[in-house]
CSV table of C-alpha atoms in Angstrom, one decimal:
chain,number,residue,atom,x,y,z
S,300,UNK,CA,-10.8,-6.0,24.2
S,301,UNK,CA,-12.5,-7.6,21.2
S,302,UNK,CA,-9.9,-9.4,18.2
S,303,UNK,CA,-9.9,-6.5,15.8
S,304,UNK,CA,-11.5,-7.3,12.5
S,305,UNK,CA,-9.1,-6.7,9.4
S,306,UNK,CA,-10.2,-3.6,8.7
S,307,UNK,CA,-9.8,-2.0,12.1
S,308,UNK,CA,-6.3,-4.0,12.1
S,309,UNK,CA,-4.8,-2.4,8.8
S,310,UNK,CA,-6.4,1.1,9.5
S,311,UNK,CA,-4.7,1.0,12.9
S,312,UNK,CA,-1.6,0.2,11.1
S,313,UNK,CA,-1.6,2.9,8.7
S,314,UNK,CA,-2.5,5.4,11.7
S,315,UNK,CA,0.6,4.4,13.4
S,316,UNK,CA,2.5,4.5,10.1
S,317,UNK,CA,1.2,8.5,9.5
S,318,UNK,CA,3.1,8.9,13.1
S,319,UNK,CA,6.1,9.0,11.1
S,320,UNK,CA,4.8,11.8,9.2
S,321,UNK,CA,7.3,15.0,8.6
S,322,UNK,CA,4.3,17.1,6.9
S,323,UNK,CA,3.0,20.0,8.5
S,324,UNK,CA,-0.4,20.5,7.9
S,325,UNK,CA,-1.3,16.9,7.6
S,326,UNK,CA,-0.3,13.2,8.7
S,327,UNK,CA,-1.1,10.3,6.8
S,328,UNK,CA,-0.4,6.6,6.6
S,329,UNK,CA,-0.7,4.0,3.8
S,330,UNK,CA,-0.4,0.0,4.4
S,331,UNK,CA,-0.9,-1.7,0.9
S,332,UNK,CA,-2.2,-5.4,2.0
S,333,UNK,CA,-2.8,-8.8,-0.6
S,334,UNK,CA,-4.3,-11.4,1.0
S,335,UNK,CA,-4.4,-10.3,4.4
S,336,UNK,CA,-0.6,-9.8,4.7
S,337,UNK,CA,1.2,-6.1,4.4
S,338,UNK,CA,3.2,-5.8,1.5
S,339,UNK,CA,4.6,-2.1,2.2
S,340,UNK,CA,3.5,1.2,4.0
S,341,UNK,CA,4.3,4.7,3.6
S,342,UNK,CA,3.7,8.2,5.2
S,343,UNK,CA,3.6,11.6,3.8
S,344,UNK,CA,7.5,13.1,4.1
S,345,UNK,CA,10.2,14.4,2.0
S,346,UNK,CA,12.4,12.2,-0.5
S,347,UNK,CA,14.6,9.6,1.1
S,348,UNK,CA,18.1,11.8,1.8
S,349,UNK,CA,16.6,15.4,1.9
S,350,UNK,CA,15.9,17.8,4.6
S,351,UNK,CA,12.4,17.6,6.4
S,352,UNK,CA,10.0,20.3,6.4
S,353,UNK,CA,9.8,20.3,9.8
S,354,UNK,CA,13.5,21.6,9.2
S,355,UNK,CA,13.0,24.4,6.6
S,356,UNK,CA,9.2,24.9,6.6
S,357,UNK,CA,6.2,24.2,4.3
S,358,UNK,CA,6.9,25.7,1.0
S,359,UNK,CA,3.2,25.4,0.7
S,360,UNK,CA,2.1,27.6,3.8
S,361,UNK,CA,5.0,30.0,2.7
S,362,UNK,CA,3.0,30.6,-0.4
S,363,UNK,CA,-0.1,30.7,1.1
S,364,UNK,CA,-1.3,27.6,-1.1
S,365,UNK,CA,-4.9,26.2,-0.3
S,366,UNK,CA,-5.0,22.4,0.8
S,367,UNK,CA,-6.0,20.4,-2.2
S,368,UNK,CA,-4.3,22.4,-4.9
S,369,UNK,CA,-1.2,22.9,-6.6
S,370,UNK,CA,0.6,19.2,-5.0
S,371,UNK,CA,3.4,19.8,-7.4
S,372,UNK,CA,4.5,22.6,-5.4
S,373,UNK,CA,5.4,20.6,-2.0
S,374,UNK,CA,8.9,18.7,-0.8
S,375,UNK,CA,6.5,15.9,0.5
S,376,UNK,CA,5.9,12.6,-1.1
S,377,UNK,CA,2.0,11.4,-0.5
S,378,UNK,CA,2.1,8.4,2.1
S,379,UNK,CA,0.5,6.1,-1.1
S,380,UNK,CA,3.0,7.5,-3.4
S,381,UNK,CA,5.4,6.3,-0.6
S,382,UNK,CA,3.9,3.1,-0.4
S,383,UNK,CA,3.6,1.9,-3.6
S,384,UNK,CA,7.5,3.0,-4.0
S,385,UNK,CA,8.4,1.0,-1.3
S,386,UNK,CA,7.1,-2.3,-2.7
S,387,UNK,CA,8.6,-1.4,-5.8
S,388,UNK,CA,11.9,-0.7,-4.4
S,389,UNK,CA,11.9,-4.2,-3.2
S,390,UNK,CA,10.2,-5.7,-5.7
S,391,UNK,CA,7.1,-6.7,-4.8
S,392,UNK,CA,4.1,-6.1,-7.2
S,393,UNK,CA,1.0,-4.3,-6.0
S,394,UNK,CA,-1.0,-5.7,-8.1
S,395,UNK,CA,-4.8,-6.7,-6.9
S,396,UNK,CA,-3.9,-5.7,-3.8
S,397,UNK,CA,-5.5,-3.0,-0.8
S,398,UNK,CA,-4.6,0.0,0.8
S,399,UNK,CA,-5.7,1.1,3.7
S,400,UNK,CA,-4.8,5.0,3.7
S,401,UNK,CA,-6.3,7.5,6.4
S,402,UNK,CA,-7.0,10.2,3.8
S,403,UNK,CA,-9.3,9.8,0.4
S,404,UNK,CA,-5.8,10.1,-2.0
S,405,UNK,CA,-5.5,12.8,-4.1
S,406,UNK,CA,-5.4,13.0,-7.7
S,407,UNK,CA,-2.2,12.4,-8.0
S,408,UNK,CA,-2.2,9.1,-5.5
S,409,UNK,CA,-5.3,7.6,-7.5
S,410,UNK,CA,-3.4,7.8,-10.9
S,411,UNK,CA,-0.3,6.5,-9.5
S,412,UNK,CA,-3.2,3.8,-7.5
S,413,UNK,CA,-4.8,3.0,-10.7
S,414,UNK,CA,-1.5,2.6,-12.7
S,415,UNK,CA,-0.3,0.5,-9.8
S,416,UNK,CA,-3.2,-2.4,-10.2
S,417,UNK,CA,-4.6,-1.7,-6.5
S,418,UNK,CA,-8.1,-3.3,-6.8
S,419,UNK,CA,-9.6,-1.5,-3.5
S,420,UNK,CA,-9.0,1.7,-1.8
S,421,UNK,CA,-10.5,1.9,2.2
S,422,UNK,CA,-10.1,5.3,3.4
S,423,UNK,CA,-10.4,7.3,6.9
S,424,UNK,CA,-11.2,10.4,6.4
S,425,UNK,CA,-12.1,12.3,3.3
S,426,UNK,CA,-10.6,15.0,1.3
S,427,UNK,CA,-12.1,17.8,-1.2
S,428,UNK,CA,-10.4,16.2,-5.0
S,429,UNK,CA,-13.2,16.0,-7.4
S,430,UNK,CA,-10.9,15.0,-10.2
S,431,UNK,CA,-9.7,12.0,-7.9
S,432,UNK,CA,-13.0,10.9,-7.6
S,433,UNK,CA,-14.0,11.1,-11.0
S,434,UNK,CA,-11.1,9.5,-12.0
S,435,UNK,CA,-11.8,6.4,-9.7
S,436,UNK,CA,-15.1,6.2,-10.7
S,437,UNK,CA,-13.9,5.4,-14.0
S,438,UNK,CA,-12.4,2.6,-12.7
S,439,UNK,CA,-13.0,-1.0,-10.8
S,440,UNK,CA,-11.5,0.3,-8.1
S,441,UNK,CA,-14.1,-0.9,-5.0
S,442,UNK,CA,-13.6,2.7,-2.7
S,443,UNK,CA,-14.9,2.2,1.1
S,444,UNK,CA,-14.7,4.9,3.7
S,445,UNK,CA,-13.7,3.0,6.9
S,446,UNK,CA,-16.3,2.1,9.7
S,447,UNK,CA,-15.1,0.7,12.9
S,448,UNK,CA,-17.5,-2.3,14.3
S,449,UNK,CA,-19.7,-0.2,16.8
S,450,UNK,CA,-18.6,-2.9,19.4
S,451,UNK,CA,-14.7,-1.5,19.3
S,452,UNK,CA,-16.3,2.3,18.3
S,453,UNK,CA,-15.8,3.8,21.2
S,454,UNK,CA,-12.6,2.4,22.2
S,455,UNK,CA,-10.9,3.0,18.4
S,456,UNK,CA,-12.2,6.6,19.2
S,457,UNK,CA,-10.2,6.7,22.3
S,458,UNK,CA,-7.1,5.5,21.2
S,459,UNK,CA,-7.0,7.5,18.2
S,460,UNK,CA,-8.0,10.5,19.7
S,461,UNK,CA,-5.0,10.3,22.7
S,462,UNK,CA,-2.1,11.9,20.7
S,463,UNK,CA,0.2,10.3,23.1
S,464,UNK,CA,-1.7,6.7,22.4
S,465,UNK,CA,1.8,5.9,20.1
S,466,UNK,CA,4.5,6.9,22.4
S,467,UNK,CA,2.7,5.7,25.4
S,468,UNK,CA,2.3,2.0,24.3
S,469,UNK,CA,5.8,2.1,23.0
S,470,UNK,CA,7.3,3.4,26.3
């Protein structure tokens, strides 16, 4: 197989990072990167020190809430909230750097994004937030949906679509 590029590298990163994922309805992953080096990654889960909802159940399906609305009302922390916590946690600024993140953020994750001096945002896979994409488009922000080289195309496409691709490889 082919040296990935960087992109393919980080954006297989931050698919192994949403493995860690305790949501229920949706796994995501976040590497922030400056420079070609990862400064912190995050995945969508519950605060640090409380139960899962994999434990108690989604609040959010208990209430019948559509996806895209109401993110106040969820135990989860978003995977680029996550992220940028991380690096502040241990200090390390954010600043003009990337994230790689396999869903378009939300709202919320673009303010936090914004406020947070991340200069680029290269996403997977989309997700219905007008006011997140206004709000970006306010901005410098440079936004890029991911596209894998057509060279490694069909062998990204395997790996990512083998839910077992994870475990397998660290078996």
């Amino acid at each position: 197989m082919d040296r990935p590029d960087n992109d393919e590298y980080f954006m297989e990163m931050a698919r192994l990072v949403s493995t860690r994922s305790t949501c229920m309805r949706r796994k995501v992953g976040a590497v922030i990167v400056k420079e070609k080096r990862v400064l912190s990654t995050g995945y969508n889960g519950s605060p640090r020190g409380t139960r899962h909802c994999e434990e108690l159940g989604c609040i959010r399906v208990q209430m019948n809430i559509p996806s895209g609305t109401r993110h106040e009302l969820c135990r989860g922390v978003h995977a680029e909230q996550n992220a940028v916590a991380q690096a502040a946690y241990f200090g390390v600024s954010v600043n003009g750097a990337s994230i790689y993140t396999t869903t378009f953020p939300c709202s919320m994750c673009a303010k936090i994004l914004i406020n947070a001096g991340i200069k680029e945002i290269v996403y997977d896979e989309g997700y219905m937030d007008d006011l997140s994409k206004s709000l970006l488009d306010e901005t410098d922000i440079k936004i890029r949906e991911f596209h894998p080289s057509k060279q490694r195309l069909p062998v990204l496409r395997a790996l990512y679509s083998d839910p077992h691709y994870y475990i397998q490889k660290r078996g």
